[in-house]
CSV table of C-alpha atoms in Angstrom, one decimal:
chain,number,residue,atom,x,y,z
P,1,MET,CA,0.0,0.0,0.0
P,2,SER,CA,1.2,3.7,-0.7
P,3,ARG,CA,2.6,5.2,2.3
P,4,SER,CA,1.8,8.8,1.1
P,5,THR,CA,0.2,11.0,3.8
P,6,VAL,CA,-1.7,12.9,1.2
P,7,VAL,CA,-5.3,11.9,0.1
P,8,SER,CA,-7.2,13.2,-2.7
P,9,GLY,CA,-10.0,12.2,-5.5
P,10,LEU,CA,-13.6,11.3,-6.0
P,11,HIS,CA,-14.4,7.8,-4.6
P,12,GLN,CA,-17.3,5.3,-4.4
P,13,VAL,CA,-18.0,2.5,-2.0
P,14,PRO,CA,-20.1,-0.6,-2.7
P,15,GLY,CA,-23.9,-0.6,-2.6
P,16,ASP,CA,-25.5,-0.6,1.0
P,17,LYS,CA,-25.4,-4.1,2.3
P,18,SER,CA,-28.7,-3.7,4.4
P,19,ILE,CA,-30.7,-2.2,1.5
P,20,THR,CA,-29.3,-4.9,-0.9
P,21,HIS,CA,-30.6,-7.6,1.2
P,22,ARG,CA,-33.9,-6.1,1.6
P,23,ALA,CA,-34.4,-5.0,-2.0
P,24,LEU,CA,-33.6,-8.6,-3.3
P,25,MET,CA,-36.1,-10.0,-0.8
P,26,LEU,CA,-39.0,-7.6,-1.6
P,27,ALA,CA,-38.2,-8.2,-5.4
P,28,ALA,CA,-38.5,-11.8,-5.0
P,29,LEU,CA,-42.0,-11.4,-3.6
P,30,ALA,CA,-43.0,-9.0,-6.3
P,31,PRO,CA,-44.8,-10.5,-9.2
P,32,GLY,CA,-43.0,-9.6,-12.5
P,33,ARG,CA,-39.6,-8.3,-13.2
P,34,SER,CA,-37.6,-5.8,-10.9
P,35,THR,CA,-34.3,-4.2,-11.6
P,36,VAL,CA,-31.7,-3.3,-8.9
P,37,ALA,CA,-28.6,-1.3,-10.0
P,38,GLY,CA,-25.7,-0.6,-7.6
P,39,ALA,CA,-26.4,-3.8,-5.5
P,40,LEU,CA,-23.7,-5.0,-3.4
P,41,THR,CA,-22.0,-8.0,-4.8
P,42,SER,CA,-20.5,-9.4,-1.6
P,43,LEU,CA,-20.6,-12.8,-0.2
P,44,ASP,CA,-23.3,-11.9,2.1
P,45,ALA,CA,-25.4,-10.4,-0.7
P,46,ARG,CA,-24.9,-13.6,-2.7
P,47,SER,CA,-26.0,-15.8,0.1
P,48,THR,CA,-29.4,-13.9,0.0
P,49,ALA,CA,-29.7,-14.2,-3.7
P,50,SER,CA,-28.9,-17.9,-3.5
P,51,VAL,CA,-31.5,-18.7,-0.7
P,52,LEU,CA,-34.1,-16.7,-2.7
P,53,ARG,CA,-33.2,-18.7,-5.8
P,54,GLN,CA,-33.9,-21.9,-3.9
P,55,LEU,CA,-37.3,-20.4,-2.8
P,56,GLY,CA,-38.4,-20.0,-6.4
P,57,ALA,CA,-37.1,-16.5,-7.4
P,58,GLU,CA,-35.1,-16.0,-10.6
P,59,ILE,CA,-32.2,-13.8,-9.9
P,60,SER,CA,-29.3,-12.9,-12.3
P,61,PRO,CA,-25.8,-13.2,-11.1
P,62,LEU,CA,-24.6,-10.5,-8.8
P,63,ARG,CA,-21.6,-9.1,-10.6
P,64,PRO,CA,-19.7,-5.6,-10.0
P,65,GLY,CA,-21.1,-3.0,-12.4
P,66,GLN,CA,-24.0,-5.0,-13.6
P,67,GLN,CA,-27.6,-4.4,-12.5
P,68,VAL,CA,-29.4,-7.4,-11.0
P,69,GLU,CA,-32.7,-8.6,-12.6
P,70,ILE,CA,-35.3,-10.5,-10.4
P,71,ARG,CA,-38.3,-12.1,-11.5
P,72,GLY,CA,-40.3,-12.7,-8.4
P,73,HIS,CA,-43.8,-14.3,-7.4
P,74,ARG,CA,-46.4,-13.3,-4.7
P,75,ARG,CA,-45.6,-16.5,-2.9
P,76,LEU,CA,-42.4,-18.3,-2.5
P,77,THR,CA,-42.0,-22.2,-3.1
P,78,ALA,CA,-40.8,-24.8,-0.7
P,79,PRO,CA,-37.1,-25.5,-1.1
P,80,ARG,CA,-35.7,-29.0,-2.0
P,81,SER,CA,-32.6,-28.6,0.3
P,82,THR,CA,-31.1,-26.7,3.2
P,83,LEU,CA,-31.0,-22.9,2.8
P,84,HIS,CA,-27.4,-22.1,3.5
P,85,CYS,CA,-27.1,-18.6,4.5
P,86,GLY,CA,-23.2,-18.5,4.6
P,87,ASN,CA,-21.8,-15.9,7.1
P,88,SER,CA,-24.9,-13.6,6.8
P,89,GLY,CA,-27.0,-13.0,9.9
P,90,THR,CA,-29.2,-10.6,7.9
P,91,THR,CA,-30.1,-13.3,5.3
P,92,ALA,CA,-30.9,-15.9,8.0
P,93,ARG,CA,-33.0,-13.6,10.4
P,94,LEU,CA,-35.0,-11.8,7.6
P,95,VAL,CA,-35.6,-15.0,5.8
P,96,LEU,CA,-37.0,-16.6,8.8
P,97,GLY,CA,-39.5,-13.7,9.1
P,98,ILE,CA,-40.5,-14.2,5.3
P,99,LEU,CA,-40.8,-17.9,5.7
P,100,ALA,CA,-43.1,-17.6,8.8
P,101,ALA,CA,-45.9,-16.5,6.4
P,102,HIS,CA,-45.4,-19.5,4.1
P,103,PRO,CA,-47.1,-22.9,4.7
P,104,PHE,CA,-44.1,-25.2,4.2
P,105,ALA,CA,-41.0,-26.2,6.1
P,106,ALA,CA,-37.5,-25.0,5.4
P,107,ARG,CA,-34.2,-25.8,7.1
P,108,LEU,CA,-31.7,-23.1,7.5
P,109,SER,CA,-28.0,-23.4,8.2
P,110,GLY,CA,-24.8,-21.5,7.7
P,111,ASP,CA,-21.1,-21.4,8.3
P,112,ALA,CA,-19.4,-22.1,11.6
P,113,SER,CA,-19.6,-18.3,12.6
P,114,LEU,CA,-23.2,-17.9,11.8
P,115,ARG,CA,-24.3,-21.1,13.6
P,116,ARG,CA,-22.9,-19.6,16.8
P,117,ARG,CA,-25.1,-16.4,16.5
P,118,PRO,CA,-28.4,-16.2,18.4
P,119,MET,CA,-31.6,-16.9,16.6
P,120,ARG,CA,-34.1,-17.5,19.4
P,121,ARG,CA,-34.6,-13.7,19.6
P,122,VAL,CA,-36.1,-14.0,16.3
P,123,THR,CA,-37.7,-17.5,16.3
P,124,GLU,CA,-39.5,-17.0,19.8
P,125,PRO,CA,-41.7,-14.1,18.5
P,126,LEU,CA,-42.3,-16.0,15.3
P,127,GLN,CA,-43.5,-18.8,17.2
P,128,ARG,CA,-45.8,-16.5,19.1
P,129,MET,CA,-47.2,-15.5,15.7
P,130,GLY,CA,-47.9,-19.2,14.9
P,131,ALA,CA,-44.8,-20.5,13.1
P,132,SER,CA,-43.2,-23.7,14.2
P,133,VAL,CA,-39.6,-24.1,14.9
P,134,VAL,CA,-37.6,-27.2,15.4
P,135,ALA,CA,-33.9,-26.4,16.6
P,136,GLY,CA,-31.1,-28.1,18.2
P,137,ALA,CA,-29.9,-27.9,21.7
P,138,GLY,CA,-28.5,-24.4,21.3
P,139,ASP,CA,-29.6,-20.9,20.3
P,140,GLY,CA,-28.6,-21.0,16.6
P,141,LEU,CA,-28.7,-22.6,13.4
P,142,PRO,CA,-29.4,-25.1,11.9
P,143,LEU,CA,-33.1,-25.2,12.5
P,144,THR,CA,-36.3,-25.8,10.7
P,145,LEU,CA,-39.2,-23.4,10.4
P,146,THR,CA,-42.7,-24.2,9.3
P,147,GLY,CA,-44.9,-21.4,8.6
P,148,GLY,CA,-48.5,-20.8,7.7
P,149,ARG,CA,-51.4,-18.5,9.0
P,150,LEU,CA,-50.3,-16.0,11.4
P,151,ASN,CA,-51.5,-14.2,14.4
P,152,PRO,CA,-51.0,-10.6,15.2
P,153,LEU,CA,-48.0,-9.8,17.4
P,154,HIS,CA,-47.4,-7.3,20.3
P,155,TRP,CA,-43.7,-7.9,21.4
P,156,THR,CA,-40.9,-6.1,23.3
P,157,LEU,CA,-37.6,-6.5,21.5
P,158,PRO,CA,-34.9,-7.7,23.9
P,159,VAL,CA,-32.2,-5.5,22.1
P,160,ALA,CA,-32.2,-2.8,19.6
P,161,SER,CA,-31.8,-4.8,16.5
P,162,ALA,CA,-32.9,-4.0,12.9
P,163,GLN,CA,-32.6,-7.6,12.0
P,164,ILE,CA,-35.2,-8.7,14.6
P,165,LYS,CA,-37.4,-5.9,13.9
P,166,SER,CA,-37.3,-6.5,10.1
P,167,ALA,CA,-38.0,-10.1,10.4
P,168,LEU,CA,-41.1,-9.4,12.3
P,169,LEU,CA,-42.4,-6.6,10.3
P,170,LEU,CA,-41.8,-8.8,7.1
P,171,ALA,CA,-43.6,-11.8,8.7
P,172,GLY,CA,-46.6,-9.3,9.5
P,173,ALA,CA,-46.6,-7.7,6.0
P,174,ILE,CA,-46.6,-10.9,4.1
P,175,GLY,CA,-48.9,-12.7,6.6
P,176,GLY,CA,-51.5,-9.8,6.5
P,177,VAL,CA,-51.5,-9.3,10.3
P,178,THR,CA,-50.8,-6.3,12.6
P,179,VAL,CA,-47.3,-6.1,14.5
P,180,ASP,CA,-46.6,-3.9,17.4
P,181,LEU,CA,-42.9,-3.6,18.5
P,182,ILE,CA,-41.6,-1.9,21.4
P,183,GLU,CA,-37.8,-1.1,20.9
P,184,PRO,CA,-35.2,-0.5,23.7
P,185,ALA,CA,-33.7,2.1,21.3
P,186,LEU,CA,-34.3,3.1,17.8
P,187,SER,CA,-32.6,1.0,15.1
P,188,ARG,CA,-32.0,1.1,11.4
P,189,ASP,CA,-35.3,1.8,9.5
P,190,HIS,CA,-34.7,0.6,6.1
P,191,THR,CA,-37.4,-2.0,6.3
P,192,GLU,CA,-40.0,0.5,7.4
P,193,ARG,CA,-39.0,2.9,4.5
P,194,LEU,CA,-39.4,0.0,2.0
P,195,LEU,CA,-42.6,-1.3,3.2
P,196,ALA,CA,-44.0,2.4,3.4
P,197,HIS,CA,-43.0,2.8,-0.3
P,198,PHE,CA,-45.4,0.0,-1.2
P,199,GLY,CA,-48.3,1.3,0.9
P,200,TYR,CA,-47.9,-0.4,4.2
P,201,ARG,CA,-49.0,2.0,7.1
P,202,LEU,CA,-46.3,2.3,9.7
P,203,HIS,CA,-46.8,4.6,12.8
P,204,ARG,CA,-44.3,5.3,15.6
P,205,ARG,CA,-45.0,6.8,18.9
P,206,GLY,CA,-41.9,7.0,20.9
P,207,ASN,CA,-40.3,3.5,21.0
P,208,LEU,CA,-43.6,1.7,19.9
P,209,LEU,CA,-43.7,0.8,16.1
P,210,HIS,CA,-47.1,-0.2,14.6
P,211,LEU,CA,-47.4,-2.0,11.2
P,212,GLU,CA,-50.8,-2.2,9.5
P,213,PRO,CA,-50.6,-4.8,6.5
P,214,ALA,CA,-52.4,-2.5,4.0
P,215,GLY,CA,-49.8,-2.4,1.1
P,216,VAL,CA,-48.9,-4.7,-1.8
P,217,ILE,CA,-45.4,-5.4,-3.0
P,218,GLY,CA,-45.0,-4.7,-6.6
P,219,HIS,CA,-42.2,-5.0,-9.1
P,220,PHE,CA,-39.8,-2.0,-9.1
P,221,THR,CA,-36.6,-0.4,-10.4
P,222,THR,CA,-34.1,1.2,-8.2
P,223,ARG,CA,-30.4,2.0,-7.4
P,224,ILE,CA,-28.9,1.1,-4.3
P,225,PRO,CA,-26.9,3.9,-2.7
P,226,GLY,CA,-23.4,3.3,-1.2
P,227,ASP,CA,-23.1,1.9,2.2
P,228,PRO,CA,-22.2,4.3,4.9
P,229,SER,CA,-20.8,1.5,7.1
P,230,SER,CA,-18.3,1.0,4.3
P,231,ALA,CA,-17.7,4.6,3.6
P,232,ILE,CA,-16.4,5.2,7.3
P,233,PHE,CA,-13.2,3.2,6.5
P,234,LEU,CA,-12.4,5.7,3.7
P,235,VAL,CA,-13.3,8.6,5.8
P,236,ALA,CA,-11.2,7.5,8.6
P,237,ALA,CA,-8.2,7.0,6.3
P,238,ALA,CA,-8.7,10.6,5.2
P,239,ILE,CA,-9.0,11.9,8.8
P,240,LEU,CA,-5.7,10.2,9.7
P,241,ALA,CA,-3.8,11.7,6.7
P,242,LYS,CA,-1.7,14.8,6.9
P,243,ARG,CA,-3.1,16.6,3.9
P,244,GLY,CA,-5.7,16.5,1.3
P,245,GLU,CA,-9.4,15.9,1.0
P,246,ILE,CA,-11.5,13.0,-0.3
P,247,ARG,CA,-15.2,13.0,-1.6
P,248,ILE,CA,-17.2,10.0,-1.6
P,249,SER,CA,-20.4,10.1,-4.0
P,250,ASP,CA,-23.7,8.4,-3.9
P,251,VAL,CA,-23.5,7.4,-0.2
P,252,GLY,CA,-26.7,6.6,1.6
P,253,LEU,CA,-27.6,9.3,4.1
P,254,ASN,CA,-30.2,7.6,6.1
P,255,PRO,CA,-30.3,9.4,9.5
P,256,THR,CA,-30.5,6.0,11.2
P,257,ARG,CA,-27.1,5.1,9.5
P,258,THR,CA,-25.2,8.3,9.9
P,259,GLY,CA,-24.9,8.6,13.7
P,260,PHE,CA,-21.1,8.0,13.3
P,261,LEU,CA,-20.8,11.4,11.8
P,262,ALA,CA,-21.8,13.2,15.0
P,263,ILE,CA,-19.3,11.0,17.0
P,264,LEU,CA,-16.6,12.0,14.5
P,265,ALA,CA,-17.6,15.6,15.0
P,266,ARG,CA,-17.2,15.4,18.7
P,267,MET,CA,-13.8,13.7,18.1
P,268,GLY,CA,-12.8,16.9,16.3
P,269,ALA,CA,-13.2,15.8,12.6
P,270,THR,CA,-15.5,17.7,10.1
P,271,VAL,CA,-17.2,15.5,7.6
P,272,ASP,CA,-19.5,17.4,5.3
P,273,ALA,CA,-22.6,15.6,4.0
P,274,THR,CA,-24.6,16.9,1.1
P,275,HIS,CA,-27.9,15.6,0.1
P,276,GLN,CA,-28.4,14.7,-3.6
P,277,GLY,CA,-31.6,12.6,-3.9
P,278,GLU,CA,-33.9,9.6,-2.8
P,279,SER,CA,-34.3,6.2,-4.0
P,280,LEU,CA,-37.1,3.9,-2.6
P,281,GLY,CA,-37.4,6.4,0.3
P,282,GLU,CA,-33.6,6.2,1.1
P,283,PRO,CA,-31.8,9.4,0.9
P,284,TYR,CA,-28.3,9.5,-0.6
P,285,GLY,CA,-25.5,12.3,-1.3
P,286,GLU,CA,-21.9,13.0,-0.9
P,287,LEU,CA,-19.4,12.9,1.9
P,288,VAL,CA,-16.3,15.1,2.0
P,289,ALA,CA,-13.7,14.0,4.5
P,290,ARG,CA,-10.4,15.9,5.5
P,291,PRO,CA,-7.5,15.2,8.0
P,292,ALA,CA,-8.1,16.3,11.6
P,293,ALA,CA,-6.5,16.1,15.0
P,294,LEU,CA,-8.7,13.9,17.3
P,295,ARG,CA,-9.8,14.1,20.9
P,296,GLY,CA,-11.2,11.4,23.1
P,297,VAL,CA,-14.9,10.9,23.3
P,298,VAL,CA,-17.5,9.3,25.4
P,299,VAL,CA,-20.3,7.3,23.3
P,300,SER,CA,-23.5,6.4,25.3
P,301,ALA,CA,-25.1,3.0,25.0
P,302,GLU,CA,-28.1,4.8,23.2
P,303,GLU,CA,-25.7,6.1,20.7
P,304,SER,CA,-23.9,2.9,20.2
P,305,ALA,CA,-27.2,1.1,19.1
P,306,GLY,CA,-27.3,3.1,16.1
P,307,ILE,CA,-23.5,2.8,15.1
P,308,ILE,CA,-22.7,-0.9,16.2
P,309,ASP,CA,-21.1,-1.6,12.7
P,310,GLU,CA,-19.1,1.6,12.9
P,311,ILE,CA,-17.6,0.9,16.4
P,312,PRO,CA,-14.5,-1.0,15.2
P,313,MET,CA,-13.4,1.8,13.0
P,314,LEU,CA,-14.3,4.4,15.6
P,315,ALA,CA,-12.4,2.6,18.2
P,316,ALA,CA,-9.4,2.4,16.1
P,317,LEU,CA,-9.6,6.1,15.3
P,318,ALA,CA,-9.8,6.6,19.2
P,319,SER,CA,-6.4,5.0,19.5
P,320,ARG,CA,-5.0,7.9,17.4
P,321,ALA,CA,-6.8,10.4,19.5
P,322,GLU,CA,-5.7,12.6,22.5
P,323,GLY,CA,-7.1,11.3,25.8
P,324,THR,CA,-9.2,8.3,26.5
P,325,SER,CA,-12.4,7.3,24.7
P,326,ARG,CA,-15.3,5.1,26.2
P,327,PHE,CA,-17.8,3.3,24.0
P,328,GLU,CA,-20.7,2.0,26.1
P,329,GLY,CA,-23.4,-0.6,25.7
P,330,LEU,CA,-21.6,-2.9,23.3
P,331,ALA,CA,-23.1,-6.2,24.3
P,332,GLU,CA,-24.3,-6.7,20.8
P,333,LEU,CA,-20.6,-6.9,19.5
P,334,ARG,CA,-20.1,-10.0,21.5
P,335,VAL,CA,-22.6,-11.8,18.9
P,336,LYS,CA,-21.4,-10.5,15.7
P,337,GLU,CA,-19.2,-12.3,13.2
P,338,SER,CA,-16.8,-12.7,16.1
P,339,ASP,CA,-16.8,-11.5,19.8
P,340,ARG,CA,-16.0,-8.2,18.2
P,341,LEU,CA,-15.8,-6.4,21.4
P,342,GLN,CA,-13.0,-8.6,23.0
P,343,LEU,CA,-11.2,-9.0,19.6
P,344,MET,CA,-11.0,-5.1,19.1
P,345,ALA,CA,-9.3,-4.8,22.5
P,346,GLN,CA,-7.0,-7.7,21.8
P,347,ASN,CA,-5.9,-6.4,18.6
P,348,LEU,CA,-5.4,-2.9,19.5
P,349,ASN,CA,-3.1,-4.0,22.4
P,350,ALA,CA,-1.3,-6.3,20.0
P,351,VAL,CA,-0.3,-3.4,17.6
P,352,GLY,CA,0.7,-1.1,20.4
P,353,ALA,CA,-2.3,0.8,21.4
P,354,SER,CA,-4.0,0.7,24.7
P,355,ALA,CA,-7.5,-0.8,25.1
P,356,GLU,CA,-9.7,-2.4,27.8
P,357,VAL,CA,-12.9,-4.1,28.0
P,358,ARG,CA,-15.0,-3.1,31.1
P,359,GLY,CA,-18.2,-5.2,31.2
P,360,ASP,CA,-20.1,-4.1,28.0
P,361,ALA,CA,-17.9,-1.1,27.4
P,362,LEU,CA,-14.7,-0.4,25.4
P,363,GLU,CA,-12.1,2.2,26.8
P,364,VAL,CA,-9.4,3.2,24.4
P,365,THR,CA,-6.5,5.5,25.2
P,366,GLY,CA,-4.9,7.2,22.2
P,367,ARG,CA,-1.1,7.7,21.5
P,368,LEU,CA,1.1,8.9,18.9
P,369,GLY,CA,3.7,6.9,17.0
P,370,ALA,CA,3.5,3.9,14.5
P,371,TYR,CA,1.8,0.8,15.3
P,372,HIS,CA,3.4,-2.7,14.7
P,373,GLY,CA,2.0,-6.1,15.1
P,374,ARG,CA,-0.2,-9.0,14.0
P,375,VAL,CA,-4.1,-8.7,13.8
P,376,VAL,CA,-6.3,-11.8,14.3
P,377,THR,CA,-9.5,-11.2,12.6
P,378,LEU,CA,-11.4,-14.5,13.0
P,379,GLY,CA,-12.8,-13.9,9.6
P,380,ASP,CA,-14.5,-10.7,10.8
P,381,HIS,CA,-14.5,-8.1,7.9
P,382,ARG,CA,-14.9,-5.0,9.9
P,383,ILE,CA,-11.9,-5.9,12.0
P,384,ALA,CA,-9.8,-6.4,9.1
P,385,MET,CA,-10.8,-3.2,7.5
P,386,ALA,CA,-10.4,-1.1,10.7
P,387,PHE,CA,-6.8,-2.3,11.1
P,388,SER,CA,-6.0,-2.0,7.5
P,389,VAL,CA,-6.9,1.7,7.8
P,390,LEU,CA,-4.4,1.9,10.8
P,391,GLY,CA,-1.8,0.3,8.9
P,392,SER,CA,-2.0,2.7,6.0
P,393,GLN,CA,-0.1,5.3,8.2
P,394,PRO,CA,3.4,5.8,7.3
P,395,GLY,CA,5.8,3.7,9.5
P,396,SER,CA,3.2,1.3,10.7
P,397,ASP,CA,3.6,-2.4,10.0
P,398,ILE,CA,0.3,-4.1,10.9
P,399,ARG,CA,-0.1,-7.7,9.6
P,400,ILE,CA,-3.7,-8.9,9.2
P,401,ASP,CA,-4.1,-12.6,9.1
P,402,ASP,CA,-7.0,-12.6,6.7
P,403,PRO,CA,-7.3,-9.3,4.9
P,404,GLY,CA,-9.5,-11.0,2.2
P,405,CYS,CA,-12.4,-11.5,4.6
P,406,ALA,CA,-13.2,-7.8,3.9
P,407,ALA,CA,-15.0,-9.1,0.9
P,408,VAL,CA,-18.0,-10.0,3.0
P,409,SER,CA,-19.1,-6.4,2.8
P,410,PHE,CA,-16.5,-4.5,0.8
P,411,PRO,CA,-15.3,-6.3,-2.3
P,412,GLY,CA,-11.8,-4.8,-3.5
P,413,PHE,CA,-11.4,-2.9,-0.3
P,414,ALA,CA,-7.5,-2.9,-0.3
P,415,GLU,CA,-7.5,-1.4,-3.9
P,416,ARG,CA,-10.1,1.2,-2.9
P,417,LEU,CA,-8.0,2.2,0.3
P,418,ALA,CA,-4.7,2.5,-1.7
P,419,ALA,CA,-6.6,4.7,-4.2
P,420,LEU,CA,-7.1,7.4,-1.6
P,421,PHE,CA,-3.3,8.1,-1.7
P,422,GLN,CA,-3.1,8.2,-5.5
P,423,PRO,CA,-2.6,11.6,-7.4
P,424,ALA,CA,-5.8,13.7,-7.6
P,425,GLY,CA,-8.2,13.0,-10.4
P,426,ARG,CA,-8.1,9.2,-10.1
P,427,ARG,CA,-11.6,7.7,-9.5
P,428,SER,CA,-12.1,4.5,-7.7
């Protein structure tokens, strides 16, 4: 990688992972032909496409730079074999919600990492709605769900989770029943925006979300905006540089996804966001990032709920900030692709930073100087990318055991990161 300290250029990031999953799922449930441009083509997105094909949807290959064509049907068909969700928790949990409204049995599994992730938080309310679930002794995959006629649901979510919320909303929308959800904190609202686009009535009063299944999912054409959870890695690299400025175009600016911008501002960085348009109810625009001197920050548990995917990069930035930063309410990081909370602290200390886990909080004390050491990712893409950004600084020598795992959400990440340090005018 270039060791230049100057960043420049206009850049793009892959399509939003959360919206890609949901757009493919809704297109599979829409009679006729839908077209999705800018879709993420990562391993997780391909897992969703593969599962939907097994359920009767016709989906063209997900290839970079090509639009995806989906021919869907109002009702899915029973799969002939196990639905393998790969490493994708979004695929598994949202598909469970969809399947709950279909009168057949389906067995779901995934890779070793996904099989360790909790599923009862989704299957328990789906069982309350009328679905049948047969699982092993643990709390994860593999499991078999049999759907059918559903009952209305009133449920308090145990954690703020867009995946749990989305699974239950999709079950209600497809099953034609009302759903009332009480969230401990607000989470990403992509599913609400998409369902509202198709005429479903959603009302929020404080932390209570109500769904009336009044809509009809129809075929559509859309472009997926760039993923802000991917953009943060390029933004962070620009913040740590010595000079220059980068622009990232066509990035999703959904307010439930851009909480990290407020955190960066408190740390002393200025990242400008300019609204450019909307697609299927999702706003998008341009981010402009410049170098900045950082200071420590305290991030509350309520804030953390909305930036859980950005915590690894924010924690890595905190290791270069003046003072000590504290990130609270990170219990959900323990059940991601890895125990992301413990792994972040372990790796920060391994390269020469100072980090400590205190309960469900992470404390990071910043320091100057180059970082050296080996990073263990356990296949966690966000860990790999966060430490790649730290390793892009001159004098650093950070060796990452599996940099290729970044392809889970950001195909071609190493090349995109290196492109920030190329002469102005180059586009990535």
